[in-house]
mmCIF file of C-alpha atoms in Angstrom:
data_model
loop_
_atom_site.group_PDB
_atom_site.id
_atom_site.type_symbol
_atom_site.label_atom_id
_atom_site.label_comp_id
_atom_site.label_asym_id
_atom_site.label_seq_id
_atom_site.Cartn_x
_atom_site.Cartn_y
_atom_site.Cartn_z
ATOM 1 C CA MET A 911 -0.272 -0.037 -0.070
ATOM 2 C CA GLU A 912 1.260 3.493 -0.881
ATOM 3 C CA GLN A 913 2.092 5.716 1.805
ATOM 4 C CA ARG A 914 0.887 9.405 1.913
ATOM 5 C CA LEU A 915 3.192 10.912 4.631
ATOM 6 C CA VAL A 916 6.715 9.677 5.532
ATOM 7 C CA ILE A 917 7.885 10.133 9.026
ATOM 8 C CA PHE A 918 11.567 10.168 9.267
ATOM 9 C CA ASP A 919 13.434 9.865 12.581
ATOM 10 C CA CYS A 920 16.647 11.873 12.643
ATOM 11 C CA ASP A 921 19.306 10.346 14.854
ATOM 12 C CA GLY A 922 20.416 6.891 13.196
ATOM 13 C CA VAL A 923 18.071 7.238 10.247
ATOM 14 C CA LEU A 924 19.078 10.342 8.444
ATOM 15 C CA VAL A 925 22.389 11.201 10.231
ATOM 16 C CA ASP A 926 24.782 9.019 11.235
ATOM 17 C CA SER A 927 24.840 10.361 14.906
ATOM 18 C CA GLU A 928 24.620 7.618 17.293
ATOM 19 C CA THR A 929 28.069 6.370 17.041
ATOM 20 C CA LEU A 930 29.525 9.717 17.567
ATOM 21 C CA SER A 931 26.842 10.165 20.660
ATOM 22 C CA ALA A 932 28.019 6.731 21.961
ATOM 23 C CA GLU A 933 31.691 7.417 21.984
ATOM 24 C CA VAL A 934 31.247 10.769 23.884
ATOM 25 C CA LEU A 935 29.403 8.955 26.123
ATOM 26 C CA ARG A 936 31.959 6.470 26.631
ATOM 27 C CA THR A 937 34.633 9.168 27.134
ATOM 28 C CA MET A 938 32.690 11.041 29.415
ATOM 29 C CA THR A 939 31.882 7.910 31.923
ATOM 30 C CA ALA A 940 35.632 6.181 31.119
ATOM 31 C CA SER A 941 37.019 6.815 34.225
ATOM 32 C CA GLU A 942 34.012 5.155 36.526
ATOM 33 C CA LEU A 943 32.690 2.933 34.072
ATOM 34 C CA ALA A 944 34.168 0.922 30.964
ATOM 35 C CA LEU A 945 31.059 0.797 28.530
ATOM 36 C CA THR A 946 31.477 -0.947 25.140
ATOM 37 C CA SER A 947 30.238 0.741 22.250
ATOM 38 C CA ALA A 948 27.740 -1.488 21.885
ATOM 39 C CA GLU A 949 26.397 -0.746 25.644
ATOM 40 C CA ALA A 950 26.617 2.727 25.368
ATOM 41 C CA LEU A 951 24.576 2.477 21.960
ATOM 42 C CA ARG A 952 21.833 0.415 23.525
ATOM 43 C CA LEU A 953 21.991 2.943 26.282
ATOM 44 C CA LEU A 954 20.960 5.872 24.291
ATOM 45 C CA ARG A 955 19.560 4.975 20.695
ATOM 46 C CA GLY A 956 16.107 6.730 20.482
ATOM 47 C CA ARG A 957 15.656 7.485 24.086
ATOM 48 C CA LYS A 958 15.253 10.492 26.014
ATOM 49 C CA VAL A 959 18.139 11.794 27.304
ATOM 50 C CA ALA A 960 17.111 12.378 31.256
ATOM 51 C CA LEU A 961 15.733 8.831 31.194
ATOM 52 C CA TRP A 962 19.149 7.117 30.164
ATOM 53 C CA VAL A 963 21.141 9.191 32.159
ATOM 54 C CA GLU A 964 19.137 8.647 35.078
ATOM 55 C CA GLU A 965 19.468 4.641 34.366
ATOM 56 C CA LEU A 966 23.469 5.598 34.233
ATOM 57 C CA GLY A 967 23.409 7.425 37.513
ATOM 58 C CA GLU A 968 21.965 4.349 38.718
ATOM 59 C CA ARG A 969 25.034 2.011 37.405
ATOM 60 C CA LEU A 970 27.529 4.617 38.641
ATOM 61 C CA GLY A 971 25.879 4.648 42.216
ATOM 62 C CA ARG A 972 25.408 8.601 42.118
ATOM 63 C CA PRO A 973 23.101 10.855 40.680
ATOM 64 C CA LEU A 974 24.324 12.813 37.437
ATOM 65 C CA GLY A 975 22.749 16.171 37.348
ATOM 66 C CA GLU A 976 21.996 18.877 34.625
ATOM 67 C CA GLU A 977 25.593 19.647 34.637
ATOM 68 C CA PHE A 978 26.183 15.919 33.414
ATOM 69 C CA ILE A 979 23.307 16.817 30.533
ATOM 70 C CA THR A 980 24.793 20.096 29.756
ATOM 71 C CA ALA A 981 28.199 18.567 29.344
ATOM 72 C CA PHE A 982 26.924 15.879 27.105
ATOM 73 C CA ARG A 983 24.912 18.013 24.457
ATOM 74 C CA ARG A 984 27.735 20.320 24.278
ATOM 75 C CA ARG A 985 30.723 17.477 23.533
ATOM 76 C CA THR A 986 28.400 16.066 21.320
ATOM 77 C CA LEU A 987 27.518 19.197 19.289
ATOM 78 C CA GLU A 988 31.074 19.759 18.785
ATOM 79 C CA ALA A 989 31.435 16.084 17.607
ATOM 80 C CA PHE A 990 28.867 16.410 15.034
ATOM 81 C CA THR A 991 30.017 19.684 13.565
ATOM 82 C CA ASP A 992 33.526 17.821 13.225
ATOM 83 C CA GLY A 993 32.550 14.625 12.019
ATOM 84 C CA LEU A 994 28.558 14.178 11.478
ATOM 85 C CA LEU A 995 27.508 12.443 8.052
ATOM 86 C CA PRO A 996 24.289 11.679 6.613
ATOM 87 C CA VAL A 997 23.354 7.951 6.703
ATOM 88 C CA PRO A 998 24.368 6.407 3.271
ATOM 89 C CA GLY A 999 21.844 6.635 0.745
ATOM 90 C CA VAL A 1000 19.666 9.310 2.281
ATOM 91 C CA ARG A 1001 20.601 11.970 -0.117
ATOM 92 C CA GLU A 1002 19.689 10.367 -3.260
ATOM 93 C CA LEU A 1003 16.794 8.993 -1.512
ATOM 94 C CA LEU A 1004 15.303 12.708 -0.476
ATOM 95 C CA ALA A 1005 16.539 14.289 -3.847
ATOM 96 C CA GLY A 1006 14.320 11.568 -5.398
ATOM 97 C CA LEU A 1007 11.227 11.117 -3.390
ATOM 98 C CA SER A 1008 7.647 12.590 -4.173
ATOM 99 C CA LEU A 1009 5.932 11.407 -1.431
ATOM 100 C CA PRO A 1010 5.553 14.308 1.445
ATOM 101 C CA TYR A 1011 7.841 13.513 4.487
ATOM 102 C CA CYS A 1012 8.997 15.488 7.603
ATOM 103 C CA CYS A 1013 11.300 14.598 10.249
ATOM 104 C CA ALA A 1014 10.124 13.493 14.069
ATOM 105 C CA SER A 1015 12.753 13.219 16.705
ATOM 106 C CA SER A 1016 13.064 12.783 20.709
ATOM 107 C CA ALA A 1017 15.785 15.222 20.112
ATOM 108 C CA PRO A 1018 15.794 18.998 21.175
ATOM 109 C CA ARG A 1019 14.565 21.042 18.000
ATOM 110 C CA GLU A 1020 18.199 22.877 17.916
ATOM 111 C CA LYS A 1021 20.051 19.551 17.955
ATOM 112 C CA ILE A 1022 17.644 18.096 15.309
ATOM 113 C CA THR A 1023 18.723 21.559 13.100
ATOM 114 C CA HIS A 1024 22.356 21.598 14.149
ATOM 115 C CA ALA A 1025 22.665 17.720 12.859
ATOM 116 C CA LEU A 1026 20.732 18.423 9.635
ATOM 117 C CA SER A 1027 22.538 21.602 8.800
ATOM 118 C CA VAL A 1028 25.874 20.228 9.241
ATOM 119 C CA THR A 1029 25.134 17.038 7.093
ATOM 120 C CA GLY A 1030 23.327 19.191 4.693
ATOM 121 C CA LEU A 1031 20.413 17.679 4.687
ATOM 122 C CA LEU A 1032 18.663 20.742 6.418
ATOM 123 C CA PRO A 1033 16.864 22.090 3.110
ATOM 124 C CA TYR A 1034 14.786 19.283 2.887
ATOM 125 C CA PHE A 1035 13.243 19.369 5.895
ATOM 126 C CA GLU A 1036 12.375 23.166 6.245
ATOM 127 C CA GLY A 1037 9.504 23.519 8.372
ATOM 128 C CA ARG A 1038 8.740 20.082 8.608
ATOM 129 C CA ILE A 1039 10.936 19.341 11.392
ATOM 130 C CA PHE A 1040 9.024 17.950 14.734
ATOM 131 C CA SER A 1041 10.611 17.391 18.265
ATOM 132 C CA ALA A 1042 9.181 15.578 21.305
ATOM 133 C CA TYR A 1043 10.565 18.665 23.274
ATOM 134 C CA GLU A 1044 7.552 20.759 21.812
ATOM 135 C CA VAL A 1045 4.937 17.923 22.356
ATOM 136 C CA GLY A 1046 5.955 17.079 26.109
ATOM 137 C CA SER A 1047 5.738 13.206 24.944
ATOM 138 C CA TRP A 1048 8.701 10.589 24.327
ATOM 139 C CA LYS A 1049 8.830 7.543 22.203
ATOM 140 C CA PRO A 1050 7.604 4.726 22.739
ATOM 141 C CA GLU A 1051 4.488 7.106 23.060
ATOM 142 C CA PRO A 1052 2.924 7.860 20.148
ATOM 143 C CA ASP A 1053 2.120 11.148 20.476
ATOM 144 C CA LEU A 1054 5.022 12.727 18.170
ATOM 145 C CA PHE A 1055 4.356 10.842 15.625
ATOM 146 C CA LEU A 1056 0.734 11.690 16.290
ATOM 147 C CA HIS A 1057 1.285 15.338 15.827
ATOM 148 C CA ALA A 1058 3.571 15.430 13.062
ATOM 149 C CA ALA A 1059 0.767 13.549 11.152
ATOM 150 C CA HIS A 1060 -2.053 16.062 12.462
ATOM 151 C CA ARG A 1061 0.038 18.795 11.606
ATOM 152 C CA LEU A 1062 0.610 17.845 7.973
ATOM 153 C CA GLY A 1063 -2.923 16.710 7.516
ATOM 154 C CA THR A 1064 -2.427 12.846 6.998
ATOM 155 C CA PRO A 1065 -4.396 10.228 8.995
ATOM 156 C CA PRO A 1066 -2.288 7.879 11.125
ATOM 157 C CA GLN A 1067 -2.703 4.818 8.735
ATOM 158 C CA ASP A 1068 -1.746 6.873 5.771
ATOM 159 C CA CYS A 1069 1.676 7.342 7.411
ATOM 160 C CA ALA A 1070 4.957 5.546 7.133
ATOM 161 C CA VAL A 1071 7.328 5.703 9.931
ATOM 162 C CA VAL A 1072 10.833 5.039 9.374
ATOM 163 C CA GLU A 1073 12.830 4.455 12.783
ATOM 164 C CA ASP A 1074 16.269 2.427 14.024
ATOM 165 C CA SER A 1075 15.434 2.299 17.287
ATOM 166 C CA LEU A 1076 13.058 -0.002 19.476
ATOM 167 C CA VAL A 1077 10.889 2.614 21.332
ATOM 168 C CA GLY A 1078 10.662 4.483 18.154
ATOM 169 C CA VAL A 1079 9.167 1.415 16.402
ATOM 170 C CA GLN A 1080 6.652 1.095 19.682
ATOM 171 C CA ALA A 1081 5.683 4.154 19.186
ATOM 172 C CA ALA A 1082 4.823 3.970 15.695
ATOM 173 C CA VAL A 1083 3.268 0.907 16.136
ATOM 174 C CA ALA A 1084 1.018 2.603 18.922
ATOM 175 C CA ALA A 1085 0.252 5.009 16.484
ATOM 176 C CA ARG A 1086 -1.280 2.799 14.125
ATOM 177 C CA MET A 1087 1.159 3.651 11.639
ATOM 178 C CA THR A 1088 3.273 1.337 9.219
ATOM 179 C CA VAL A 1089 6.867 1.106 10.352
ATOM 180 C CA PHE A 1090 9.906 0.456 8.341
ATOM 181 C CA GLY A 1091 13.025 -0.391 10.660
ATOM 182 C CA TYR A 1092 16.284 0.248 9.668
ATOM 183 C CA ALA A 1093 19.022 -1.966 10.848
ATOM 184 C CA PRO A 1094 22.134 -1.747 8.770
ATOM 185 C CA PRO A 1095 24.578 -4.493 8.385
ATOM 186 C CA GLY A 1096 26.485 -4.572 11.997
ATOM 187 C CA SER A 1097 23.824 -3.054 13.876
ATOM 188 C CA GLY A 1098 22.646 -6.447 15.645
ATOM 189 C CA THR A 1099 18.933 -4.825 15.754
ATOM 190 C CA ALA A 1100 17.491 -6.566 13.227
ATOM 191 C CA ALA A 1101 15.551 -9.073 14.846
ATOM 192 C CA GLU A 1102 14.615 -6.711 17.800
ATOM 193 C CA LEU A 1103 12.879 -4.229 15.291
ATOM 194 C CA ALA A 1104 11.058 -7.100 13.629
ATOM 195 C CA GLY A 1105 9.920 -8.767 16.996
ATOM 196 C CA ALA A 1106 8.560 -4.984 17.690
ATOM 197 C CA GLY A 1107 6.600 -4.932 14.510
ATOM 198 C CA ALA A 1108 9.000 -3.050 11.986
ATOM 199 C CA HIS A 1109 9.233 -4.290 8.563
ATOM 200 C CA VAL A 1110 13.133 -4.533 8.407
ATOM 201 C CA PHE A 1111 15.499 -3.155 5.856
ATOM 202 C CA THR A 1112 19.371 -2.578 5.492
ATOM 203 C CA SER A 1113 19.933 -0.325 2.928
ATOM 204 C CA MET A 1114 18.039 2.951 2.129
ATOM 205 C CA ALA A 1115 18.266 2.233 -1.284
ATOM 206 C CA ARG A 1116 15.374 -0.321 -0.522
ATOM 207 C CA LEU A 1117 13.091 2.061 0.849
ATOM 208 C CA PRO A 1118 11.527 3.264 -1.900
ATOM 209 C CA ALA A 1119 10.163 -0.092 -3.041
ATOM 210 C CA LEU A 1120 9.145 -0.928 0.355
ATOM 211 C CA LEU A 1121 7.140 2.340 0.645
ATOM 212 C CA GLY A 1122 5.277 1.143 -2.543
ATOM 213 C CA HIS A 1123 6.707 4.047 -4.210
ATOM 214 C CA ARG A 1124 9.180 4.614 -7.124
ATOM 215 C CA LEU A 1125 11.953 7.368 -6.953
ATOM 216 C CA ALA A 1126 11.040 10.304 -8.807
ATOM 217 C CA PRO A 1127 13.496 11.721 -11.339
ATOM 218 C CA THR A 1128 16.278 12.920 -9.141
ATOM 219 C CA PRO A 1129 16.075 17.118 -9.188
ATOM 220 C CA PRO A 1130 19.216 19.186 -8.178
ATOM 221 C CA ALA A 1131 19.956 19.092 -4.806
ATOM 222 C CA PRO A 1132 19.165 22.092 -2.585
ATOM 223 C CA ALA A 1133 21.545 24.515 -2.331
ATOM 224 C CA VAL A 1134 23.002 24.466 1.489
#
């Protein structure tokens, strides 16, 4: 069934940010906790910062306050500025996708905007960015996706969500939307996403066919 609106998550779907964020987290906790890259990714992938920071504090045996969150966000933004890249194939996908689409992320709007800006993707999403901080509800609750669909005048059943996290898939399922789970090779997330109700795919080149829609002829990329 062809969808009328595609809702993209940001981190891990549009921009290859989660590995950078995980390395920042590992660095910040290295003196007290030897997190592996996989553990750090599982801790933060798709989740509200305050929630995983609370869990991390429990593991460390001491609360981590706003100072930790502020420092994490600052260092993450620095890492994004220095080395953030689009997810492979995303630019080509967006340049040719004629279906309406938007971005809905659990991150603060300034982080979303920064990530899309430094990767050159922001012109594709101007005026169609939705943040959980503006809704006051986070995945796995469905409210963010329902808000995006409502703002763009599309019934939930006509929406497709593209996610890479368990909580994101759960939110899309709760919103009664079709959900496609991006699980690139080596991520180890395919079974988890499929078990939660996602149609799993491993390459952005496969997404148009999964959406039941072909790419339109590729127009010139927007000016950055």
